[in-house]
Amino acid sequence: MTDVLVYISILIISFAVLQGLVAMVNLIFRQPVGRSGQSLAGKISVLIPVRNEENNIGNLLSDLQRTHDPELEILVYDDGSSDNSAVLVKRIADKDHRIRLIPGEELPQGWLGKTHACHRLAMEAQGDCFLFLDADVRIDGNIIRKTVALASENGLCLLSVFPRQIMLTPGEWCTVPLMHFILLSLLPLILVRHSGFSSLSAANGQFMLFDACVYRKYLPHEKMKADKVEDISIARWLKKSGLKVACLTGIPEIQCRMYTGFREAVNGFTKNVSAFFGNSLLMAFLFWAITTLGWAVVFYACGWIIGLIYLFALLATRIMISLAAKQKVQMNLLFWVPQQITLLFILLKSVQFKINRKYTWKGRSIQS
């Protein structure tokens, strides 16, 4: 039995080393956005799907207005909001000709709300680039032109960004950093751009910049119209088609407060957590078990010295991920254990979702 535990502990330690190396790559080889891009000609369509976002959409539109870029086309699709989102957008649009509100229509059968909203926005857009932004994203400076320049220089058909996350409550610190912990310890983001393997793909629907010609040719949101994690699926499909994509994180000029508390964050992650593990909940639970309970096996089978070295490696990995994601290191260390407990809770809720085959998000049912 002891020999078996030793072999298991070797596998656990090897996985921790792999996570540490991936985190180090993501920290050292962070991909800079580069020059300002102000000299780039061309119209950019900023496309924002909105459903009950009256607390957020005004802030994003104000950020976009401050760019003073006459070549911005800003389209907002009201996806059946029951609050004052549409009224607020209309009021701002009356003062800025670049902004236009597109009234929503009944959701067609077979579509999810966000994919339909993004598709409708693209059908109205006239730009050379399509930038899809979630309403809770905040933009600072000339980051839009910078990302367009980066995409153009590297021949990218899709450039996606994981925004720097704003977290103001303990519940958010228990949940939101899990996204970066999984992503930045399992996937070297530099390989999203430089590897042809579609499995090495990542994207975040909060910020997705497309070459408009490529988008119009393939209509990716229509292809993924019933996909709960359409952003990742689109990135994988484009790479399978031989097109270049890239994914960045830790850019200070792009921020987002995804959720405002624990319950909302858990519900949000429940619908897509398995996508980080190739849509395998089994692999997700295995990841949780190794990263949460692995230390006990290592200490028991290998002794205190190796056990302490193992814990130091885990600590170093957490620090590197926090730095790469531009998150407060001390907060992620403080919430280390609560985050692992929360991940288990999210996984169990995801299993319940699979069994019930029904999930509600923003007042709509989503089938599994």
mmCIF file of C-alpha atoms in Angstrom:
data_model
loop_
_atom_site.group_PDB
_atom_site.id
_atom_site.type_symbol
_atom_site.label_atom_id
_atom_site.label_comp_id
_atom_site.label_asym_id
_atom_site.label_seq_id
_atom_site.Cartn_x
_atom_site.Cartn_y
_atom_site.Cartn_z
ATOM 1 C CA MET A 1 0.000 0.000 0.000
ATOM 2 C CA THR A 2 2.865 2.330 0.861
ATOM 3 C CA ASP A 3 4.489 1.709 -2.540
ATOM 4 C CA VAL A 4 1.209 2.562 -4.260
ATOM 5 C CA LEU A 5 0.976 5.840 -2.335
ATOM 6 C CA VAL A 6 4.560 6.664 -3.285
ATOM 7 C CA TYR A 7 3.753 6.209 -6.976
ATOM 8 C CA ILE A 8 0.604 8.316 -6.568
ATOM 9 C CA SER A 9 2.582 11.016 -4.773
ATOM 10 C CA ILE A 10 5.112 11.051 -7.639
ATOM 11 C CA LEU A 11 2.258 11.680 -10.070
ATOM 12 C CA ILE A 12 0.874 14.423 -7.819
ATOM 13 C CA ILE A 13 4.275 16.111 -7.532
ATOM 14 C CA SER A 14 4.807 15.823 -11.297
ATOM 15 C CA PHE A 15 1.465 17.510 -11.931
ATOM 16 C CA ALA A 16 2.388 20.322 -9.519
ATOM 17 C CA VAL A 17 5.693 20.810 -11.327
ATOM 18 C CA LEU A 18 3.834 20.956 -14.647
ATOM 19 C CA GLN A 19 1.416 23.540 -13.247
ATOM 20 C CA GLY A 20 4.324 25.591 -11.963
ATOM 21 C CA LEU A 21 6.075 25.513 -15.328
ATOM 22 C CA VAL A 22 2.900 26.552 -17.164
ATOM 23 C CA ALA A 23 2.329 29.392 -14.690
ATOM 24 C CA MET A 24 5.948 30.503 -15.134
ATOM 25 C CA VAL A 25 5.581 30.519 -18.931
ATOM 26 C CA ASN A 26 2.400 32.585 -18.654
ATOM 27 C CA LEU A 27 4.157 35.059 -16.377
ATOM 28 C CA ILE A 28 7.429 35.358 -18.284
ATOM 29 C CA PHE A 29 5.973 35.301 -21.779
ATOM 30 C CA ARG A 30 3.059 37.646 -21.256
ATOM 31 C CA GLN A 31 2.202 39.015 -24.661
ATOM 32 C CA PRO A 32 2.402 42.828 -24.764
ATOM 33 C CA VAL A 33 -0.189 44.812 -26.671
ATOM 34 C CA GLY A 34 2.429 47.075 -28.236
ATOM 35 C CA ARG A 35 2.197 50.424 -29.993
ATOM 36 C CA SER A 36 -0.741 52.798 -29.867
ATOM 37 C CA GLY A 37 -2.274 51.876 -33.208
ATOM 38 C CA GLN A 38 -3.548 55.428 -33.728
ATOM 39 C CA SER A 39 -2.187 55.473 -37.269
ATOM 40 C CA LEU A 40 -4.221 52.447 -38.300
ATOM 41 C CA ALA A 41 -7.014 53.359 -40.685
ATOM 42 C CA GLY A 42 -10.312 51.568 -40.748
ATOM 43 C CA LYS A 43 -13.634 51.493 -38.986
ATOM 44 C CA ILE A 44 -14.080 49.486 -35.806
ATOM 45 C CA SER A 45 -17.474 48.163 -34.775
ATOM 46 C CA VAL A 46 -17.823 47.803 -31.009
ATOM 47 C CA LEU A 47 -20.675 45.363 -30.422
ATOM 48 C CA ILE A 48 -22.308 45.085 -27.002
ATOM 49 C CA PRO A 49 -25.077 42.592 -26.162
ATOM 50 C CA VAL A 50 -27.166 43.853 -23.231
ATOM 51 C CA ARG A 51 -29.719 42.125 -21.033
ATOM 52 C CA ASN A 52 -30.618 43.889 -17.776
ATOM 53 C CA GLU A 53 -27.331 45.804 -17.521
ATOM 54 C CA GLU A 54 -28.501 49.242 -16.399
ATOM 55 C CA ASN A 55 -25.846 49.255 -13.653
ATOM 56 C CA ASN A 56 -23.016 48.632 -16.116
ATOM 57 C CA ILE A 57 -23.750 49.791 -19.644
ATOM 58 C CA GLY A 58 -23.516 53.509 -18.877
ATOM 59 C CA ASN A 59 -19.970 53.088 -17.539
ATOM 60 C CA LEU A 60 -18.805 51.186 -20.613
ATOM 61 C CA LEU A 61 -20.359 53.680 -23.031
ATOM 62 C CA SER A 62 -18.712 56.546 -21.124
ATOM 63 C CA ASP A 63 -15.347 54.780 -21.467
ATOM 64 C CA LEU A 64 -15.873 54.370 -25.204
ATOM 65 C CA GLN A 65 -16.946 57.991 -25.633
ATOM 66 C CA ARG A 66 -13.719 59.150 -23.992
ATOM 67 C CA THR A 67 -11.659 57.510 -26.735
ATOM 68 C CA HIS A 68 -12.752 60.331 -29.129
ATOM 69 C CA ASP A 69 -12.205 57.956 -32.064
ATOM 70 C CA PRO A 70 -14.440 59.118 -34.949
ATOM 71 C CA GLU A 71 -14.054 55.730 -36.659
ATOM 72 C CA LEU A 72 -15.752 53.838 -33.837
ATOM 73 C CA GLU A 73 -19.195 52.427 -34.511
ATOM 74 C CA ILE A 74 -20.828 51.450 -31.219
ATOM 75 C CA LEU A 75 -23.833 49.144 -31.481
ATOM 76 C CA VAL A 76 -25.828 47.973 -28.466
ATOM 77 C CA TYR A 77 -28.352 45.142 -28.797
ATOM 78 C CA ASP A 78 -31.140 45.176 -26.195
ATOM 79 C CA ASP A 79 -31.750 41.485 -25.592
ATOM 80 C CA GLY A 80 -35.153 41.723 -23.935
ATOM 81 C CA SER A 81 -34.116 43.782 -20.916
ATOM 82 C CA SER A 82 -36.752 44.256 -18.238
ATOM 83 C CA ASP A 83 -34.876 47.104 -16.552
ATOM 84 C CA ASN A 84 -33.916 50.571 -17.869
ATOM 85 C CA SER A 85 -30.948 49.428 -19.969
ATOM 86 C CA ALA A 86 -32.540 50.434 -23.291
ATOM 87 C CA VAL A 87 -33.700 53.808 -21.984
ATOM 88 C CA LEU A 88 -30.213 54.585 -20.691
ATOM 89 C CA VAL A 89 -28.530 53.580 -23.958
ATOM 90 C CA LYS A 90 -31.003 55.644 -25.998
ATOM 91 C CA ARG A 91 -30.360 58.686 -23.835
ATOM 92 C CA ILE A 92 -26.590 58.402 -24.359
ATOM 93 C CA ALA A 93 -26.991 57.655 -28.088
ATOM 94 C CA ASP A 94 -28.956 60.862 -28.571
ATOM 95 C CA LYS A 95 -25.784 62.759 -27.621
ATOM 96 C CA ASP A 96 -23.271 60.677 -29.605
ATOM 97 C CA HIS A 97 -23.933 59.756 -33.245
ATOM 98 C CA ARG A 98 -21.478 56.838 -33.032
ATOM 99 C CA ILE A 99 -23.790 54.949 -30.652
ATOM 100 C CA ARG A 100 -26.865 53.107 -31.888
ATOM 101 C CA LEU A 101 -29.394 51.015 -30.002
ATOM 102 C CA ILE A 102 -30.747 47.954 -31.786
ATOM 103 C CA PRO A 103 -34.099 46.798 -30.370
ATOM 104 C CA GLY A 104 -34.235 43.106 -29.555
ATOM 105 C CA GLU A 105 -36.462 40.534 -31.172
ATOM 106 C CA GLU A 106 -37.947 37.261 -29.969
ATOM 107 C CA LEU A 107 -35.280 34.632 -29.443
ATOM 108 C CA PRO A 108 -35.449 32.125 -32.319
ATOM 109 C CA GLN A 109 -35.710 28.432 -31.503
ATOM 110 C CA GLY A 110 -32.363 26.701 -31.157
ATOM 111 C CA TRP A 111 -30.438 29.829 -30.175
ATOM 112 C CA LEU A 112 -29.069 30.965 -26.833
ATOM 113 C CA GLY A 113 -29.611 34.600 -25.959
ATOM 114 C CA LYS A 114 -26.027 35.820 -26.108
ATOM 115 C CA THR A 115 -25.075 34.039 -29.326
ATOM 116 C CA HIS A 116 -28.190 35.421 -31.017
ATOM 117 C CA ALA A 117 -27.498 38.942 -29.745
ATOM 118 C CA CYS A 118 -23.892 38.804 -30.993
ATOM 119 C CA HIS A 119 -25.009 37.467 -34.371
ATOM 120 C CA ARG A 120 -27.608 40.226 -34.756
ATOM 121 C CA LEU A 121 -25.035 42.861 -33.842
ATOM 122 C CA ALA A 122 -22.622 41.536 -36.454
ATOM 123 C CA MET A 123 -25.337 41.620 -39.115
ATOM 124 C CA GLU A 124 -25.778 45.354 -38.448
ATOM 125 C CA ALA A 125 -22.086 46.229 -38.169
ATOM 126 C CA GLN A 126 -20.173 48.025 -40.925
ATOM 127 C CA GLY A 127 -16.638 47.972 -39.516
ATOM 128 C CA ASP A 128 -13.408 46.369 -40.697
ATOM 129 C CA CYS A 129 -13.051 44.817 -37.237
ATOM 130 C CA PHE A 130 -15.725 43.536 -34.866
ATOM 131 C CA LEU A 131 -15.034 43.964 -31.152
ATOM 132 C CA PHE A 132 -17.537 42.156 -28.937
ATOM 133 C CA LEU A 133 -17.607 43.497 -25.373
ATOM 134 C CA ASP A 134 -19.709 42.458 -22.399
ATOM 135 C CA ALA A 135 -21.569 45.333 -20.768
ATOM 136 C CA ASP A 136 -19.650 44.949 -17.481
ATOM 137 C CA VAL A 137 -16.240 45.510 -19.110
ATOM 138 C CA ARG A 138 -14.352 48.773 -18.532
ATOM 139 C CA ILE A 139 -12.002 50.187 -21.189
ATOM 140 C CA ASP A 140 -9.205 52.646 -20.516
ATOM 141 C CA GLY A 141 -7.097 54.636 -22.955
ATOM 142 C CA ASN A 142 -6.426 53.674 -26.531
ATOM 143 C CA ILE A 143 -6.539 49.940 -25.877
ATOM 144 C CA ILE A 144 -8.962 49.246 -28.729
ATOM 145 C CA ARG A 145 -6.597 50.572 -31.409
ATOM 146 C CA LYS A 146 -3.700 48.807 -29.673
ATOM 147 C CA THR A 147 -5.411 45.439 -29.836
ATOM 148 C CA VAL A 148 -6.411 46.046 -33.456
ATOM 149 C CA ALA A 149 -2.755 46.819 -34.233
ATOM 150 C CA LEU A 150 -1.620 43.622 -32.495
ATOM 151 C CA ALA A 151 -4.156 41.523 -34.397
ATOM 152 C CA SER A 152 -3.189 43.131 -37.708
ATOM 153 C CA GLU A 153 0.551 42.738 -37.182
ATOM 154 C CA ASN A 154 0.187 39.045 -36.340
ATOM 155 C CA GLY A 155 -2.450 38.109 -38.898
ATOM 156 C CA LEU A 156 -4.986 37.136 -36.250
ATOM 157 C CA CYS A 157 -8.594 36.472 -37.141
ATOM 158 C CA LEU A 158 -9.504 36.467 -33.436
ATOM 159 C CA LEU A 159 -7.857 38.170 -30.474
ATOM 160 C CA SER A 160 -9.499 37.555 -27.116
ATOM 161 C CA VAL A 161 -8.613 39.005 -23.716
ATOM 162 C CA PHE A 162 -9.317 37.867 -20.173
ATOM 163 C CA PRO A 163 -9.850 41.250 -18.485
ATOM 164 C CA ARG A 164 -8.260 42.157 -15.181
ATOM 165 C CA GLN A 165 -10.979 41.217 -12.711
ATOM 166 C CA ILE A 166 -12.345 43.708 -10.194
ATOM 167 C CA MET A 167 -13.279 41.919 -6.953
ATOM 168 C CA LEU A 168 -14.776 43.861 -4.068
ATOM 169 C CA THR A 169 -16.330 41.220 -1.789
ATOM 170 C CA PRO A 170 -15.066 38.032 -0.093
ATOM 171 C CA GLY A 171 -17.537 36.051 -2.185
ATOM 172 C CA GLU A 172 -15.902 37.298 -5.374
ATOM 173 C CA TRP A 173 -12.418 36.430 -4.086
ATOM 174 C CA CYS A 174 -13.685 32.903 -3.330
ATOM 175 C CA THR A 175 -14.850 32.377 -6.900
ATOM 176 C CA VAL A 176 -13.544 34.638 -9.660
ATOM 177 C CA PRO A 177 -9.781 33.823 -9.320
ATOM 178 C CA LEU A 178 -10.592 30.158 -9.949
ATOM 179 C CA MET A 179 -10.934 30.999 -13.651
ATOM 180 C CA HIS A 180 -7.348 32.225 -13.824
ATOM 181 C CA PHE A 181 -6.023 29.476 -11.529
ATOM 182 C CA ILE A 182 -7.343 26.789 -13.886
ATOM 183 C CA LEU A 183 -6.475 28.583 -17.118
ATOM 184 C CA LEU A 184 -3.000 29.832 -16.254
ATOM 185 C CA SER A 185 -1.848 26.591 -14.621
ATOM 186 C CA LEU A 186 -3.006 24.311 -17.443
ATOM 187 C CA LEU A 187 -2.578 26.275 -20.669
ATOM 188 C CA PRO A 188 0.463 28.285 -21.816
ATOM 189 C CA LEU A 189 -1.347 31.154 -23.526
ATOM 190 C CA ILE A 190 1.562 31.756 -25.877
ATOM 191 C CA LEU A 191 0.700 28.397 -27.511
ATOM 192 C CA VAL A 192 -2.815 29.570 -28.336
ATOM 193 C CA ARG A 193 -1.158 31.791 -30.941
ATOM 194 C CA HIS A 194 1.837 29.673 -31.926
ATOM 195 C CA SER A 195 0.457 26.133 -31.877
ATOM 196 C CA GLY A 196 -1.845 24.664 -34.509
ATOM 197 C CA PHE A 197 -3.515 22.260 -32.076
ATOM 198 C CA SER A 198 -7.154 23.250 -31.591
ATOM 199 C CA SER A 199 -7.079 21.755 -28.079
ATOM 200 C CA LEU A 200 -4.694 24.570 -27.135
ATOM 201 C CA SER A 201 -7.372 27.228 -27.430
ATOM 202 C CA ALA A 202 -8.827 29.810 -25.095
ATOM 203 C CA ALA A 203 -11.123 32.785 -25.442
ATOM 204 C CA ASN A 204 -13.286 34.995 -23.287
ATOM 205 C CA GLY A 205 -16.562 36.427 -24.553
ATOM 206 C CA GLN A 206 -15.999 39.555 -22.482
ATOM 207 C CA PHE A 207 -13.504 40.795 -25.109
ATOM 208 C CA MET A 208 -13.356 39.197 -28.558
ATOM 209 C CA LEU A 209 -11.881 41.061 -31.527
ATOM 210 C CA PHE A 210 -12.554 39.562 -34.979
ATOM 211 C CA ASP A 211 -11.365 40.386 -38.435
ATOM 212 C CA ALA A 212 -14.707 41.397 -39.952
ATOM 213 C CA CYS A 213 -14.047 39.652 -43.274
ATOM 214 C CA VAL A 214 -13.377 36.368 -41.512
ATOM 215 C CA TYR A 215 -16.409 36.822 -39.296
ATOM 216 C CA ARG A 216 -18.736 37.541 -42.211
ATOM 217 C CA LYS A 217 -17.410 34.509 -44.084
ATOM 218 C CA TYR A 218 -17.832 31.973 -41.257
ATOM 219 C CA LEU A 219 -20.525 33.545 -38.990
ATOM 220 C CA PRO A 220 -19.091 31.873 -35.861
ATOM 221 C CA HIS A 221 -21.873 32.839 -33.447
ATOM 222 C CA GLU A 222 -24.406 31.268 -35.786
ATOM 223 C CA LYS A 223 -22.303 28.101 -35.909
ATOM 224 C CA MET A 224 -22.248 27.973 -32.078
ATOM 225 C CA LYS A 225 -25.787 29.262 -31.595
ATOM 226 C CA ALA A 226 -26.730 26.692 -28.919
ATOM 227 C CA ASP A 227 -23.314 26.449 -27.238
ATOM 228 C CA LYS A 228 -23.104 27.590 -23.589
ATOM 229 C CA VAL A 229 -19.369 28.258 -23.955
ATOM 230 C CA GLU A 230 -19.439 29.695 -27.448
ATOM 231 C CA ASP A 231 -16.276 31.749 -26.919
ATOM 232 C CA ILE A 232 -14.002 28.726 -26.391
ATOM 233 C CA SER A 233 -15.830 26.718 -29.058
ATOM 234 C CA ILE A 234 -15.369 29.519 -31.604
ATOM 235 C CA ALA A 235 -11.638 29.740 -30.880
ATOM 236 C CA ARG A 236 -11.246 25.966 -31.285
ATOM 237 C CA TRP A 237 -13.258 25.906 -34.497
ATOM 238 C CA LEU A 238 -11.235 28.734 -36.032
ATOM 239 C CA LYS A 239 -7.962 26.974 -35.190
ATOM 240 C CA LYS A 240 -9.284 23.737 -36.681
ATOM 241 C CA SER A 241 -9.991 25.728 -39.826
ATOM 242 C CA GLY A 242 -6.352 26.780 -40.004
ATOM 243 C CA LEU A 243 -6.895 30.374 -38.828
ATOM 244 C CA LYS A 244 -4.782 32.203 -36.265
ATOM 245 C CA VAL A 245 -6.153 33.162 -32.856
ATOM 246 C CA ALA A 246 -4.584 34.554 -29.703
ATOM 247 C CA CYS A 247 -5.585 35.024 -26.093
ATOM 248 C CA LEU A 248 -4.135 37.503 -23.595
ATOM 249 C CA THR A 249 -4.566 38.262 -19.922
ATOM 250 C CA GLY A 250 -3.384 40.773 -17.356
ATOM 251 C CA ILE A 251 -3.867 43.908 -19.499
ATOM 252 C CA PRO A 252 -4.488 46.790 -17.045
ATOM 253 C CA GLU A 253 -6.495 48.853 -19.562
ATOM 254 C CA ILE A 254 -9.208 46.175 -19.772
ATOM 255 C CA GLN A 255 -11.084 45.464 -16.549
ATOM 256 C CA CYS A 256 -14.299 43.755 -15.598
ATOM 257 C CA ARG A 257 -16.377 43.071 -12.537
ATOM 258 C CA MET A 258 -17.986 39.830 -13.661
ATOM 259 C CA TYR A 259 -20.105 39.212 -10.586
ATOM 260 C CA THR A 260 -21.118 41.138 -7.485
ATOM 261 C CA GLY A 261 -21.216 38.322 -4.949
ATOM 262 C CA PHE A 262 -20.749 34.650 -4.158
ATOM 263 C CA ARG A 263 -24.100 33.269 -5.315
ATOM 264 C CA GLU A 264 -24.047 35.085 -8.658
ATOM 265 C CA ALA A 265 -20.465 33.966 -9.321
ATOM 266 C CA VAL A 266 -21.172 30.333 -8.470
ATOM 267 C CA ASN A 267 -24.210 30.312 -10.771
ATOM 268 C CA GLY A 268 -22.165 31.901 -13.539
ATOM 269 C CA PHE A 269 -19.291 29.421 -13.346
ATOM 270 C CA THR A 270 -21.564 26.386 -12.953
ATOM 271 C CA LYS A 271 -22.692 26.551 -16.565
ATOM 272 C CA ASN A 272 -19.203 26.507 -18.076
ATOM 273 C CA VAL A 273 -16.632 25.123 -15.597
ATOM 274 C CA SER A 274 -16.321 21.801 -17.442
ATOM 275 C CA ALA A 275 -15.255 23.654 -20.620
ATOM 276 C CA PHE A 276 -11.882 24.361 -18.980
ATOM 277 C CA PHE A 277 -11.348 20.574 -18.820
ATOM 278 C CA GLY A 278 -12.409 19.574 -22.319
ATOM 279 C CA ASN A 279 -16.053 19.321 -21.196
ATOM 280 C CA SER A 280 -15.131 16.454 -18.864
ATOM 281 C CA LEU A 281 -16.460 16.758 -15.319
ATOM 282 C CA LEU A 282 -14.423 13.681 -14.416
ATOM 283 C CA MET A 283 -11.211 15.519 -15.287
ATOM 284 C CA ALA A 284 -12.485 18.562 -13.395
ATOM 285 C CA PHE A 285 -13.040 16.521 -10.218
ATOM 286 C CA LEU A 286 -9.636 14.875 -10.641
ATOM 287 C CA PHE A 287 -8.043 18.321 -10.933
ATOM 288 C CA TRP A 288 -9.846 19.410 -7.753
ATOM 289 C CA ALA A 289 -8.790 16.283 -5.845
ATOM 290 C CA ILE A 290 -5.121 16.600 -6.801
ATOM 291 C CA THR A 291 -4.868 20.344 -6.148
ATOM 292 C CA THR A 292 -6.840 20.176 -2.879
ATOM 293 C CA LEU A 293 -5.924 16.845 -1.250
ATOM 294 C CA GLY A 294 -2.634 16.005 -2.933
ATOM 295 C CA TRP A 295 -0.574 17.488 -0.115
ATOM 296 C CA ALA A 296 -1.892 14.865 2.353
ATOM 297 C CA VAL A 297 -0.749 11.992 0.134
ATOM 298 C CA VAL A 298 2.663 13.576 -0.437
ATOM 299 C CA PHE A 299 3.252 14.228 3.277
ATOM 300 C CA TYR A 300 2.168 10.694 4.225
ATOM 301 C CA ALA A 301 4.118 8.864 1.532
ATOM 302 C CA CYS A 302 7.231 11.033 1.184
ATOM 303 C CA GLY A 303 7.747 12.686 4.546
ATOM 304 C CA TRP A 304 7.904 16.236 5.850
ATOM 305 C CA ILE A 305 10.829 17.539 3.818
ATOM 306 C CA ILE A 306 9.397 16.631 0.420
ATOM 307 C CA GLY A 307 5.952 17.613 1.661
ATOM 308 C CA LEU A 308 7.153 21.106 2.547
ATOM 309 C CA ILE A 309 8.926 21.447 -0.810
ATOM 310 C CA TYR A 310 5.670 20.430 -2.491
ATOM 311 C CA LEU A 311 3.716 23.072 -0.560
ATOM 312 C CA PHE A 312 6.327 25.685 -1.484
ATOM 313 C CA ALA A 313 5.886 24.755 -5.160
ATOM 314 C CA LEU A 314 2.107 25.179 -4.837
ATOM 315 C CA LEU A 315 2.647 28.550 -3.159
ATOM 316 C CA ALA A 316 5.000 29.698 -5.925
ATOM 317 C CA THR A 317 2.489 28.663 -8.568
ATOM 318 C CA ARG A 318 -0.294 30.658 -6.907
ATOM 319 C CA ILE A 319 1.951 33.710 -6.723
ATOM 320 C CA MET A 320 2.951 33.490 -10.388
ATOM 321 C CA ILE A 321 -0.669 33.094 -11.502
ATOM 322 C CA SER A 322 -1.705 36.100 -9.417
ATOM 323 C CA LEU A 323 1.041 38.224 -10.953
ATOM 324 C CA ALA A 324 0.242 37.110 -14.499
ATOM 325 C CA ALA A 325 -3.462 37.902 -13.981
ATOM 326 C CA LYS A 326 -2.699 41.237 -12.256
ATOM 327 C CA GLN A 327 -4.473 40.110 -9.072
ATOM 328 C CA LYS A 328 -3.490 40.839 -5.478
ATOM 329 C CA VAL A 329 -1.141 38.081 -4.372
ATOM 330 C CA GLN A 330 -1.989 38.399 -0.673
ATOM 331 C CA MET A 331 -5.724 38.102 -1.339
ATOM 332 C CA ASN A 332 -5.348 34.955 -3.425
ATOM 333 C CA LEU A 333 -3.168 33.384 -0.733
ATOM 334 C CA LEU A 334 -5.643 34.392 1.980
ATOM 335 C CA PHE A 335 -8.536 32.834 0.027
ATOM 336 C CA TRP A 336 -6.582 29.784 -1.156
ATOM 337 C CA VAL A 337 -8.539 27.260 0.907
ATOM 338 C CA PRO A 338 -11.961 28.927 0.428
ATOM 339 C CA GLN A 339 -11.341 28.941 -3.334
ATOM 340 C CA GLN A 340 -10.710 25.197 -3.352
ATOM 341 C CA ILE A 341 -13.847 24.556 -1.307
ATOM 342 C CA THR A 342 -15.812 26.769 -3.664
ATOM 343 C CA LEU A 343 -14.487 24.884 -6.700
ATOM 344 C CA LEU A 344 -15.884 21.653 -5.270
ATOM 345 C CA PHE A 345 -19.226 23.368 -4.666
ATOM 346 C CA ILE A 346 -19.284 24.615 -8.272
ATOM 347 C CA LEU A 347 -18.463 21.150 -9.610
ATOM 348 C CA LEU A 348 -21.232 19.538 -7.551
ATOM 349 C CA LYS A 349 -23.717 22.123 -8.815
ATOM 350 C CA SER A 350 -22.508 21.421 -12.349
ATOM 351 C CA VAL A 351 -23.304 17.725 -11.831
ATOM 352 C CA GLN A 352 -26.783 18.721 -10.646
ATOM 353 C CA PHE A 353 -27.125 20.837 -13.780
ATOM 354 C CA LYS A 354 -26.185 17.843 -15.937
ATOM 355 C CA ILE A 355 -28.689 15.595 -14.173
ATOM 356 C CA ASN A 356 -31.551 18.081 -14.323
ATOM 357 C CA ARG A 357 -30.541 19.118 -17.868
ATOM 358 C CA LYS A 358 -31.855 22.581 -17.149
ATOM 359 C CA TYR A 359 -30.245 25.808 -15.969
ATOM 360 C CA THR A 360 -31.548 29.346 -15.646
ATOM 361 C CA TRP A 361 -29.411 32.398 -16.428
ATOM 362 C CA LYS A 362 -30.749 35.952 -16.595
ATOM 363 C CA GLY A 363 -34.309 34.676 -16.638
ATOM 364 C CA ARG A 364 -33.820 32.187 -19.487
ATOM 365 C CA SER A 365 -33.643 28.409 -19.389
ATOM 366 C CA ILE A 366 -30.503 26.786 -20.778
ATOM 367 C CA GLN A 367 -30.600 23.085 -21.639
ATOM 368 C CA SER A 368 -27.523 20.962 -20.998
#
